mmCIF file of C-alpha atoms in Angstrom:
data_model
loop_
_atom_site.group_PDB
_atom_site.id
_atom_site.type_symbol
_atom_site.label_atom_id
_atom_site.label_comp_id
_atom_site.label_asym_id
_atom_site.label_seq_id
_atom_site.Cartn_x
_atom_site.Cartn_y
_atom_site.Cartn_z
ATOM 1 C CA MET A 1 111.802 124.477 38.314
ATOM 2 C CA PHE A 2 108.849 125.017 40.365
ATOM 3 C CA SER A 3 108.265 128.717 41.912
ATOM 4 C CA ARG A 4 108.803 129.531 45.361
ATOM 5 C CA PRO A 5 105.581 129.683 46.450
ATOM 6 C CA LEU A 6 104.636 125.577 44.532
ATOM 7 C CA GLN A 7 107.413 124.754 46.459
ATOM 8 C CA SER A 8 105.995 126.185 49.590
ATOM 9 C CA LEU A 9 103.077 124.115 48.863
ATOM 10 C CA LEU A 10 103.616 121.270 48.180
ATOM 11 C CA ARG A 11 106.043 120.637 50.925
ATOM 12 C CA GLN A 12 102.678 122.473 52.779
ATOM 13 C CA TYR A 13 101.268 118.904 51.713
ATOM 14 C CA SER A 14 103.863 117.028 52.088
ATOM 15 C CA ARG A 15 104.230 118.221 56.156
ATOM 16 C CA LEU A 16 100.011 117.015 56.093
ATOM 17 C CA LEU A 17 100.097 113.528 54.199
ATOM 18 C CA SER A 18 104.101 112.387 56.013
ATOM 19 C CA PRO A 19 104.091 113.521 59.193
ATOM 20 C CA PRO A 20 107.313 113.194 60.780
ATOM 21 C CA ALA A 21 108.208 110.477 62.392
ATOM 22 C CA VAL A 22 110.910 109.939 65.146
ATOM 23 C CA SER A 23 113.196 107.326 65.812
ATOM 24 C CA PRO A 24 116.827 107.392 66.443
ATOM 25 C CA SER A 25 120.043 108.713 64.254
ATOM 26 C CA PRO A 26 121.469 105.697 62.630
ATOM 27 C CA PRO A 27 125.714 105.871 63.613
ATOM 28 C CA ALA A 28 126.963 108.721 61.433
ATOM 29 C CA LEU A 29 129.282 107.108 58.981
ATOM 30 C CA SER A 30 132.519 109.073 58.656
ATOM 31 C CA LEU A 31 133.379 110.526 55.138
ATOM 32 C CA PRO A 32 136.036 108.128 53.323
ATOM 33 C CA ARG A 33 133.826 105.303 54.753
ATOM 34 C CA LEU A 34 130.301 106.539 53.210
ATOM 35 C CA HIS A 35 132.131 107.090 49.936
ATOM 36 C CA ARG A 36 133.143 103.032 50.270
ATOM 37 C CA ALA A 37 129.645 102.090 50.791
ATOM 38 C CA LEU A 38 128.699 104.410 47.837
ATOM 39 C CA MET A 39 131.422 103.563 45.392
ATOM 40 C CA ALA A 40 130.172 99.521 46.372
ATOM 41 C CA THR A 41 126.492 100.348 45.729
ATOM 42 C CA GLN A 42 126.761 101.427 42.508
ATOM 43 C CA VAL A 43 129.852 98.432 41.472
ATOM 44 C CA GLU A 44 127.361 96.316 42.324
ATOM 45 C CA LYS A 45 124.448 97.502 40.568
ATOM 46 C CA GLU A 46 126.731 98.385 37.481
ATOM 47 C CA VAL A 47 127.381 94.739 37.104
ATOM 48 C CA GLN A 48 123.957 94.152 37.086
ATOM 49 C CA LEU A 49 123.114 96.609 34.902
ATOM 50 C CA GLY A 50 126.268 96.113 31.938
ATOM 51 C CA PRO A 51 125.094 93.141 30.204
ATOM 52 C CA LEU A 52 121.516 94.914 29.547
ATOM 53 C CA ARG A 53 123.057 98.811 28.997
ATOM 54 C CA VAL A 54 125.324 96.496 26.283
ATOM 55 C CA ALA A 55 121.989 94.563 24.954
ATOM 56 C CA VAL A 56 120.456 98.250 24.340
ATOM 57 C CA LYS A 57 123.684 99.351 22.797
ATOM 58 C CA GLU A 58 123.771 96.873 20.258
ATOM 59 C CA GLN A 59 120.248 96.638 18.809
ATOM 60 C CA GLY A 60 120.692 100.936 18.939
ATOM 61 C CA ASP A 61 123.490 100.750 17.067
ATOM 62 C CA LEU A 62 122.215 98.239 14.371
ATOM 63 C CA ILE A 63 119.488 100.431 13.848
ATOM 64 C CA ARG A 64 121.018 103.530 13.254
ATOM 65 C CA ALA A 65 122.879 100.834 11.070
ATOM 66 C CA MET A 66 119.649 100.168 9.094
ATOM 67 C CA LYS A 67 118.685 103.552 8.904
ATOM 68 C CA ALA A 68 122.308 104.465 7.092
ATOM 69 C CA GLU A 69 121.909 101.795 4.552
ATOM 70 C CA GLY A 70 118.199 102.308 3.350
ATOM 71 C CA ARG A 71 116.874 99.220 4.367
ATOM 72 C CA PRO A 72 112.760 98.764 4.180
ATOM 73 C CA ASN A 73 110.736 99.644 6.674
ATOM 74 C CA LEU A 74 109.381 97.578 7.923
ATOM 75 C CA GLU A 75 112.769 95.340 9.592
ATOM 76 C CA VAL A 76 113.681 98.984 10.926
ATOM 77 C CA GLN A 77 110.578 98.947 12.242
ATOM 78 C CA ALA A 78 111.022 95.153 13.686
ATOM 79 C CA ALA A 79 114.607 96.516 15.378
ATOM 80 C CA VAL A 80 112.723 99.286 16.903
ATOM 81 C CA SER A 81 110.188 96.678 19.041
ATOM 82 C CA GLU A 82 113.377 94.830 19.602
ATOM 83 C CA LEU A 83 114.853 97.977 21.205
ATOM 84 C CA ARG A 84 112.256 99.238 23.259
ATOM 85 C CA LYS A 85 111.557 95.624 25.229
ATOM 86 C CA ARG A 86 116.017 96.126 26.231
ATOM 87 C CA LYS A 87 114.932 99.782 26.708
ATOM 88 C CA THR A 88 111.928 97.712 29.446
ATOM 89 C CA ALA A 89 113.955 94.933 30.482
ATOM 90 C CA LEU A 90 117.054 97.584 30.908
ATOM 91 C CA GLU A 91 113.901 100.460 33.460
ATOM 92 C CA LYS A 92 112.737 97.510 34.878
ATOM 93 C CA LYS A 93 116.251 96.391 36.337
ATOM 94 C CA GLU A 94 116.305 99.805 37.719
ATOM 95 C CA LYS A 95 114.098 100.469 39.893
ATOM 96 C CA ASP A 96 114.288 96.995 41.269
ATOM 97 C CA LEU A 97 118.025 98.226 41.825
ATOM 98 C CA ILE A 98 116.294 101.145 43.863
ATOM 99 C CA PRO A 99 117.066 100.684 47.721
ATOM 100 C CA GLN A 100 113.649 99.213 49.587
ATOM 101 C CA GLU A 101 113.513 102.021 52.392
ATOM 102 C CA ALA A 102 113.254 104.920 48.964
ATOM 103 C CA LYS A 103 110.179 103.785 47.794
ATOM 104 C CA ILE A 104 106.865 104.922 48.892
ATOM 105 C CA ASP A 105 104.343 102.701 49.925
ATOM 106 C CA ARG A 106 101.322 103.316 47.688
ATOM 107 C CA GLY A 107 98.939 101.023 49.644
ATOM 108 C CA LYS A 108 99.385 103.375 52.697
ATOM 109 C CA LEU A 109 99.486 107.044 51.069
ATOM 110 C CA GLU A 110 96.025 106.172 48.876
ATOM 111 C CA ASP A 111 94.536 105.233 52.210
ATOM 112 C CA THR A 112 95.428 108.087 53.943
ATOM 113 C CA LEU A 113 94.547 110.539 50.960
ATOM 114 C CA LYS A 114 90.619 108.465 50.269
ATOM 115 C CA ARG A 115 90.895 109.029 55.018
ATOM 116 C CA ARG A 116 90.778 112.932 54.740
ATOM 117 C CA TYR A 117 88.888 112.693 51.740
ATOM 118 C CA PHE A 118 91.375 114.224 49.503
ATOM 119 C CA TYR A 119 89.904 111.720 46.830
ATOM 120 C CA ALA A 120 87.186 109.459 46.648
ATOM 121 C CA PRO A 121 85.284 106.956 43.794
ATOM 122 C CA ALA A 122 82.884 108.569 42.111
ATOM 123 C CA PHE A 123 79.116 107.714 42.482
ATOM 124 C CA SER A 124 80.732 105.287 44.846
ATOM 125 C CA ILE A 125 76.402 105.007 46.563
ATOM 126 C CA TYR A 126 75.807 103.019 42.973
ATOM 127 C CA GLY A 127 78.468 101.028 42.899
ATOM 128 C CA GLY A 128 81.521 102.786 41.865
ATOM 129 C CA VAL A 129 83.052 102.565 38.032
ATOM 130 C CA ALA A 130 86.380 102.233 38.253
ATOM 131 C CA GLY A 131 88.773 104.936 37.120
ATOM 132 C CA LEU A 132 86.284 107.980 38.162
ATOM 133 C CA TYR A 133 86.528 109.817 41.250
ATOM 134 C CA ASP A 134 85.005 112.470 42.657
ATOM 135 C CA TYR A 135 88.093 115.420 44.738
ATOM 136 C CA GLY A 136 86.823 116.319 48.902
ATOM 137 C CA PRO A 137 87.367 119.625 49.897
ATOM 138 C CA MET A 138 91.227 119.180 50.643
ATOM 139 C CA GLY A 139 91.755 117.018 46.844
ATOM 140 C CA CYS A 140 89.622 120.541 45.358
ATOM 141 C CA ALA A 141 91.612 122.883 47.612
ATOM 142 C CA MET A 142 95.266 121.256 46.763
ATOM 143 C CA LYS A 143 94.576 121.168 42.625
ATOM 144 C CA SER A 144 93.358 124.912 42.363
ATOM 145 C CA ASN A 145 95.873 126.022 44.501
ATOM 146 C CA LEU A 146 98.405 123.913 41.742
ATOM 147 C CA LEU A 147 96.470 124.955 38.759
ATOM 148 C CA SER A 148 96.252 128.852 39.883
ATOM 149 C CA LEU A 149 100.713 128.658 40.725
ATOM 150 C CA TRP A 150 101.534 127.172 37.606
ATOM 151 C CA ARG A 151 99.094 129.830 35.096
ATOM 152 C CA GLN A 152 101.040 131.957 37.276
ATOM 153 C CA HIS A 153 104.572 130.522 36.759
ATOM 154 C CA PHE A 154 103.908 129.468 33.381
ATOM 155 C CA VAL A 155 101.385 131.486 31.512
ATOM 156 C CA LEU A 156 101.829 134.866 33.353
ATOM 157 C CA GLU A 157 105.199 135.607 33.928
ATOM 158 C CA GLU A 158 106.237 134.228 31.193
ATOM 159 C CA GLY A 159 103.146 136.107 28.649
ATOM 160 C CA MET A 160 102.281 131.921 27.354
ATOM 161 C CA LEU A 161 98.596 132.606 24.825
ATOM 162 C CA GLU A 162 95.485 130.569 27.048
ATOM 163 C CA ILE A 163 92.955 129.367 25.560
ATOM 164 C CA ASP A 164 90.116 126.781 26.079
ATOM 165 C CA SER A 165 88.696 124.756 23.136
ATOM 166 C CA CYS A 166 86.238 122.258 23.188
ATOM 167 C CA ILE A 167 86.209 119.322 24.951
ATOM 168 C CA LEU A 168 83.597 117.873 22.376
ATOM 169 C CA THR A 169 86.062 116.865 18.996
ATOM 170 C CA PRO A 170 84.594 115.600 15.712
ATOM 171 C CA GLU A 171 85.882 112.500 14.814
ATOM 172 C CA PRO A 172 88.101 114.798 10.991
ATOM 173 C CA VAL A 173 90.066 116.294 13.965
ATOM 174 C CA LEU A 174 90.995 113.154 15.528
ATOM 175 C CA LYS A 175 91.353 111.584 11.900
ATOM 176 C CA ALA A 176 94.144 113.616 11.205
ATOM 177 C CA SER A 177 96.237 113.648 14.117
ATOM 178 C CA GLY A 178 96.735 110.041 14.389
ATOM 179 C CA HIS A 179 94.819 108.959 16.650
ATOM 180 C CA THR A 180 91.366 107.318 15.622
ATOM 181 C CA ASP A 181 93.553 104.356 14.236
ATOM 182 C CA ARG A 182 96.485 104.424 16.286
ATOM 183 C CA PHE A 183 95.173 105.663 19.917
ATOM 184 C CA SER A 184 94.805 102.316 21.560
ATOM 185 C CA ASP A 185 95.861 99.483 23.463
ATOM 186 C CA PHE A 186 95.799 95.842 23.114
ATOM 187 C CA MET A 187 92.729 93.698 25.404
ATOM 188 C CA VAL A 188 91.145 90.332 26.230
ATOM 189 C CA LYS A 189 87.840 89.475 26.774
ATOM 190 C CA ASP A 190 86.084 86.818 28.273
ATOM 191 C CA GLU A 191 84.557 84.383 26.240
ATOM 192 C CA ALA A 192 81.537 83.470 27.508
ATOM 193 C CA THR A 193 80.936 86.334 29.944
ATOM 194 C CA GLY A 194 82.238 89.505 28.389
ATOM 195 C CA GLU A 195 84.081 90.764 30.630
ATOM 196 C CA CYS A 196 87.365 92.173 29.506
ATOM 197 C CA PHE A 197 91.042 92.890 30.617
ATOM 198 C CA ARG A 198 93.931 94.872 29.082
ATOM 199 C CA ALA A 199 96.494 92.494 27.812
ATOM 200 C CA ASP A 200 99.781 93.607 28.699
ATOM 201 C CA HIS A 201 98.512 94.175 32.803
ATOM 202 C CA LEU A 202 96.640 90.307 32.516
ATOM 203 C CA LEU A 203 100.400 89.428 31.288
ATOM 204 C CA GLU A 204 102.231 91.046 33.973
ATOM 205 C CA ASP A 205 100.435 89.632 36.813
ATOM 206 C CA VAL A 206 100.402 86.206 36.209
ATOM 207 C CA MET A 207 103.762 86.710 35.279
ATOM 208 C CA GLU A 208 104.117 87.681 38.536
ATOM 209 C CA SER A 209 102.399 84.983 40.050
ATOM 210 C CA LEU A 210 104.865 82.554 38.831
ATOM 211 C CA VAL A 211 107.758 83.686 40.063
ATOM 212 C CA SER A 212 106.343 84.357 43.693
ATOM 213 C CA ASP A 213 105.936 80.812 43.470
ATOM 214 C CA PRO A 214 108.165 78.744 46.136
ATOM 215 C CA LYS A 215 108.461 75.736 43.359
ATOM 216 C CA CYS A 216 110.050 78.713 40.656
ATOM 217 C CA PRO A 217 113.085 77.222 39.324
ATOM 218 C CA PRO A 218 115.847 80.463 39.522
ATOM 219 C CA GLU A 219 116.302 80.497 35.222
ATOM 220 C CA LYS A 220 112.530 79.888 35.110
ATOM 221 C CA LYS A 221 111.738 82.600 37.437
ATOM 222 C CA GLU A 222 114.203 85.674 35.808
ATOM 223 C CA GLU A 223 112.860 84.670 32.481
ATOM 224 C CA TYR A 224 108.873 85.481 34.037
ATOM 225 C CA GLN A 225 110.472 88.834 35.339
ATOM 226 C CA LEU A 226 111.683 89.657 31.719
ATOM 227 C CA ILE A 227 108.637 89.005 30.367
ATOM 228 C CA ARG A 228 106.609 90.744 33.152
ATOM 229 C CA ALA A 229 109.283 93.443 32.104
ATOM 230 C CA LYS A 230 108.355 93.589 28.497
ATOM 231 C CA ALA A 231 104.385 93.137 28.811
ATOM 232 C CA ASP A 232 103.777 96.803 27.535
ATOM 233 C CA SER A 233 106.561 96.939 24.111
ATOM 234 C CA TYR A 234 105.150 93.102 22.807
ATOM 235 C CA SER A 235 102.832 93.085 19.485
ATOM 236 C CA GLN A 236 100.131 92.025 18.267
ATOM 237 C CA GLU A 237 101.307 88.868 17.900
ATOM 238 C CA GLU A 238 103.747 88.133 20.635
ATOM 239 C CA LEU A 239 100.861 88.380 22.691
ATOM 240 C CA ALA A 240 99.627 86.206 21.574
ATOM 241 C CA GLY A 241 101.833 83.413 21.632
ATOM 242 C CA LEU A 242 102.175 84.046 25.106
ATOM 243 C CA PHE A 243 98.568 84.115 25.976
ATOM 244 C CA THR A 244 99.432 80.872 24.311
ATOM 245 C CA ARG A 245 101.834 79.045 25.740
ATOM 246 C CA PHE A 246 100.541 80.098 28.943
ATOM 247 C CA SER A 247 97.577 78.927 28.650
ATOM 248 C CA ILE A 248 96.343 82.337 30.971
ATOM 249 C CA LYS A 249 92.696 81.682 30.952
ATOM 250 C CA SER A 250 89.894 84.941 32.883
ATOM 251 C CA PRO A 251 91.400 85.727 36.113
ATOM 252 C CA VAL A 252 87.830 86.151 37.650
ATOM 253 C CA THR A 253 85.473 82.798 36.237
ATOM 254 C CA GLY A 254 88.961 80.967 35.026
ATOM 255 C CA ASN A 255 86.769 80.999 31.109
ATOM 256 C CA SER A 256 88.662 81.054 28.069
ATOM 257 C CA LEU A 257 89.934 84.257 26.424
ATOM 258 C CA SER A 258 89.724 86.202 22.795
ATOM 259 C CA PRO A 259 93.579 86.787 21.257
ATOM 260 C CA PRO A 260 94.063 89.969 22.196
ATOM 261 C CA MET A 261 92.485 92.784 19.312
ATOM 262 C CA ASP A 262 93.139 96.693 19.134
ATOM 263 C CA PHE A 263 90.618 98.978 21.562
ATOM 264 C CA ASN A 264 91.005 102.374 20.836
ATOM 265 C CA LEU A 265 91.090 104.782 24.153
ATOM 266 C CA MET A 266 88.718 107.699 22.864
ATOM 267 C CA PHE A 267 85.071 108.017 24.151
ATOM 268 C CA LYS A 268 82.812 108.114 21.366
ATOM 269 C CA THR A 269 80.081 109.942 20.717
ATOM 270 C CA SER A 270 77.558 111.112 18.172
ATOM 271 C CA ILE A 271 76.485 115.218 17.710
ATOM 272 C CA GLY A 272 73.593 116.064 17.015
ATOM 273 C CA PRO A 273 70.598 114.831 16.649
ATOM 274 C CA GLY A 274 70.330 112.543 13.545
ATOM 275 C CA GLY A 275 74.218 111.322 14.969
ATOM 276 C CA ALA A 276 74.820 111.199 11.701
ATOM 277 C CA LEU A 277 78.958 113.447 12.834
ATOM 278 C CA THR A 278 80.679 111.075 15.014
ATOM 279 C CA GLY A 279 82.628 113.099 17.514
ATOM 280 C CA PHE A 280 85.001 112.371 20.870
ATOM 281 C CA LEU A 281 86.029 113.493 23.740
ATOM 282 C CA ARG A 282 89.062 114.853 23.633
ATOM 283 C CA PRO A 283 91.805 112.183 24.713
ATOM 284 C CA GLU A 284 94.728 115.620 24.907
ATOM 285 C CA THR A 285 94.503 119.370 25.413
ATOM 286 C CA ALA A 286 96.748 119.747 22.853
ATOM 287 C CA GLN A 287 94.393 118.866 19.170
ATOM 288 C CA GLY A 288 92.357 122.663 20.667
ATOM 289 C CA ILE A 289 95.704 124.751 20.412
ATOM 290 C CA PHE A 290 96.599 123.098 17.172
ATOM 291 C CA VAL A 291 93.989 123.908 14.949
ATOM 292 C CA ASN A 292 93.556 127.282 16.748
ATOM 293 C CA PHE A 293 97.034 127.994 15.489
ATOM 294 C CA LYS A 294 96.479 130.196 12.932
ATOM 295 C CA ARG A 295 94.358 132.824 15.069
ATOM 296 C CA LEU A 296 97.312 132.468 17.763
ATOM 297 C CA LEU A 297 99.049 133.369 15.620
ATOM 298 C CA GLU A 298 96.964 136.199 13.751
ATOM 299 C CA PHE A 299 96.283 137.489 17.720
ATOM 300 C CA ASN A 300 100.447 137.069 18.273
ATOM 301 C CA ASN A 301 100.883 140.172 14.872
ATOM 302 C CA GLY A 302 102.210 137.475 13.331
ATOM 303 C CA LYS A 303 105.816 136.993 15.756
ATOM 304 C CA LEU A 304 107.175 134.185 16.295
ATOM 305 C CA PRO A 305 108.155 132.912 18.291
ATOM 306 C CA PHE A 306 104.808 132.100 20.890
ATOM 307 C CA ALA A 307 104.165 129.777 23.048
ATOM 308 C CA ALA A 308 100.781 128.083 23.939
ATOM 309 C CA ALA A 309 99.034 126.854 26.528
ATOM 310 C CA GLN A 310 95.031 124.844 27.829
ATOM 311 C CA ILE A 311 94.160 124.127 31.482
ATOM 312 C CA GLY A 312 91.033 121.624 31.457
ATOM 313 C CA LYS A 313 89.239 118.097 31.249
ATOM 314 C CA ALA A 314 90.664 115.353 28.689
ATOM 315 C CA PHE A 315 88.798 111.590 28.860
ATOM 316 C CA ARG A 316 90.861 108.088 27.880
ATOM 317 C CA ASN A 317 88.690 104.854 28.077
ATOM 318 C CA GLU A 318 91.546 102.923 29.467
ATOM 319 C CA ILE A 319 90.847 99.044 29.538
ATOM 320 C CA SER A 320 91.390 98.106 33.066
ATOM 321 C CA PRO A 321 91.878 101.677 35.124
ATOM 322 C CA ARG A 322 94.113 101.159 38.749
ATOM 323 C CA SER A 323 97.407 102.649 40.479
ATOM 324 C CA GLY A 324 94.444 105.129 42.128
ATOM 325 C CA LEU A 325 94.652 108.549 39.875
ATOM 326 C CA LEU A 326 97.759 107.767 38.178
ATOM 327 C CA ARG A 327 95.853 105.614 35.397
ATOM 328 C CA VAL A 328 91.923 107.046 35.298
ATOM 329 C CA ARG A 329 89.215 108.005 33.020
ATOM 330 C CA GLU A 330 88.642 111.598 33.001
ATOM 331 C CA PHE A 331 91.351 113.832 34.736
ATOM 332 C CA GLU A 332 92.373 117.427 34.145
ATOM 333 C CA MET A 333 95.462 118.258 31.721
ATOM 334 C CA ALA A 334 97.713 121.913 31.875
ATOM 335 C CA GLU A 335 100.092 121.623 28.901
ATOM 336 C CA ILE A 336 102.071 124.265 26.514
ATOM 337 C CA GLU A 337 102.902 124.061 23.250
ATOM 338 C CA HIS A 338 106.027 125.720 21.944
ATOM 339 C CA PHE A 339 106.156 128.102 18.032
ATOM 340 C CA VAL A 340 109.518 128.464 16.442
ATOM 341 C CA HIS A 341 109.803 129.817 13.046
ATOM 342 C CA PRO A 342 111.844 126.150 11.844
ATOM 343 C CA GLU A 343 114.557 129.240 10.143
ATOM 344 C CA LYS A 344 115.061 131.005 13.935
ATOM 345 C CA ARG A 345 114.590 128.145 15.817
ATOM 346 C CA ASN A 346 118.692 129.655 17.631
ATOM 347 C CA LYS A 347 116.734 132.441 18.751
ATOM 348 C CA PHE A 348 115.136 132.682 22.126
ATOM 349 C CA GLU A 349 115.487 135.938 24.179
ATOM 350 C CA LYS A 350 115.574 134.649 27.220
ATOM 351 C CA PHE A 351 117.419 131.801 26.779
ATOM 352 C CA SER A 352 120.982 133.619 29.032
ATOM 353 C CA ASN A 353 118.859 133.667 31.872
ATOM 354 C CA VAL A 354 118.378 129.819 32.189
ATOM 355 C CA ALA A 355 121.541 128.426 29.662
ATOM 356 C CA ASP A 356 123.738 127.157 32.804
ATOM 357 C CA LEU A 357 121.102 126.034 34.564
ATOM 358 C CA SER A 358 121.837 121.719 35.079
ATOM 359 C CA ILE A 359 118.813 119.562 34.443
ATOM 360 C CA SER A 360 118.976 115.620 33.869
ATOM 361 C CA LEU A 361 118.343 114.759 31.061
ATOM 362 C CA PHE A 362 117.392 111.560 29.468
ATOM 363 C CA SER A 363 118.774 112.109 25.262
ATOM 364 C CA ALA A 364 117.462 109.356 22.401
ATOM 365 C CA CYS A 365 121.125 108.540 22.071
ATOM 366 C CA ASN A 366 121.835 107.178 25.224
ATOM 367 C CA GLN A 367 118.485 106.059 25.475
ATOM 368 C CA MET A 368 119.749 104.098 22.641
ATOM 369 C CA ASP A 369 122.967 103.308 23.909
ATOM 370 C CA GLY A 370 121.719 101.426 27.032
ATOM 371 C CA LYS A 371 123.252 104.811 29.309
ATOM 372 C CA SER A 372 121.156 107.001 32.306
ATOM 373 C CA ALA A 373 120.071 110.467 32.265
ATOM 374 C CA GLU A 374 122.768 112.990 32.997
ATOM 375 C CA SER A 375 123.081 116.174 34.220
ATOM 376 C CA LEU A 376 123.959 118.934 31.959
ATOM 377 C CA THR A 377 123.344 122.969 31.399
ATOM 378 C CA LEU A 378 120.811 124.043 29.287
ATOM 379 C CA GLY A 379 123.618 125.330 27.559
ATOM 380 C CA ASP A 380 125.513 122.382 27.107
ATOM 381 C CA ALA A 381 122.642 120.209 25.768
ATOM 382 C CA VAL A 382 121.218 123.199 23.006
ATOM 383 C CA ARG A 383 125.262 122.976 22.056
ATOM 384 C CA SER A 384 125.074 119.203 21.870
ATOM 385 C CA VAL A 385 123.161 119.337 18.157
ATOM 386 C CA SER A 386 125.108 120.415 16.019
ATOM 387 C CA HIS A 387 122.516 122.653 13.969
ATOM 388 C CA VAL A 388 121.947 124.472 16.521
ATOM 389 C CA THR A 389 123.918 128.160 17.548
ATOM 390 C CA VAL A 390 122.923 129.759 20.723
ATOM 391 C CA THR A 391 122.675 133.240 20.555
#
């Protein structure tokens, strides 16, 4: 939940960006007719989503059985990969069924923001660099106000411990966290020019062009839509097979592409004049909190639980930045980490204040069973975990 000042601020900016259009009011529906219309829409949605939900549940049950039988980890991982693909297909279908009038025209929104100089591409007079943006006066004011209200709402009101850690991070820290080995996406490279493309994004674009072809048969269209929905969950070998099957070439030059390869998303640099110590620009702010845990615990007189927060810059060397400010190479993060004693995790001083608050939760069980998110009170959600007792 946002505090009232934050809600008010968001309403102000919403009115600024999207002035209410004057339009004739639609004819009113009686409550019974409205109820029937909503029920019919819901039934129609479930007819289309039902088979996908069943497929996800079957795969989830299979994974539970494999874990109970102690099957080899490689087999379990392969089953989990298939589960991700089925979940992605279900989520894609759910998005497709959202009424058109409820969707936001992102292009028009971004044009408005740029025209009013909330933000703009950085270094544009020198050609610009994808994924880098400058904030204008309105963007700076909005970001400053949001971060100030975030700090007031979470850090100050809840008595959290705020830190400001280094952006430049030595390699051993990120090696221990797994970032140097696993913080990556799959990339393909133009074999003639060396231009790089993110493999799953390119596959999505190719599938979208095939689906939009008027000559595409319905059964093929359905297959291409499913491949597009699963694009970001394919393994390296599966992506290579699809690129070969569809003879995917460079969208810019038409040249052949290299097989998909891992590309680490962190910005690498060297620390010191000798270059012997490798470092990275941090990809997230959490590591600064974790490495300072002992000092934070001592500052808190050795008492648990406590929460630590940090606001600051993070950097990710995205292969193909897109979607405006949603996928960029430099961005601001506001992050909180809670630390709880493992033997005293059921003691939360202020939990009674929010125990009756209802929120939408998407549990791991619901995800594996192909179900949607559900509304639960926080108290019921915690009680549903058998090993936790709320006091």
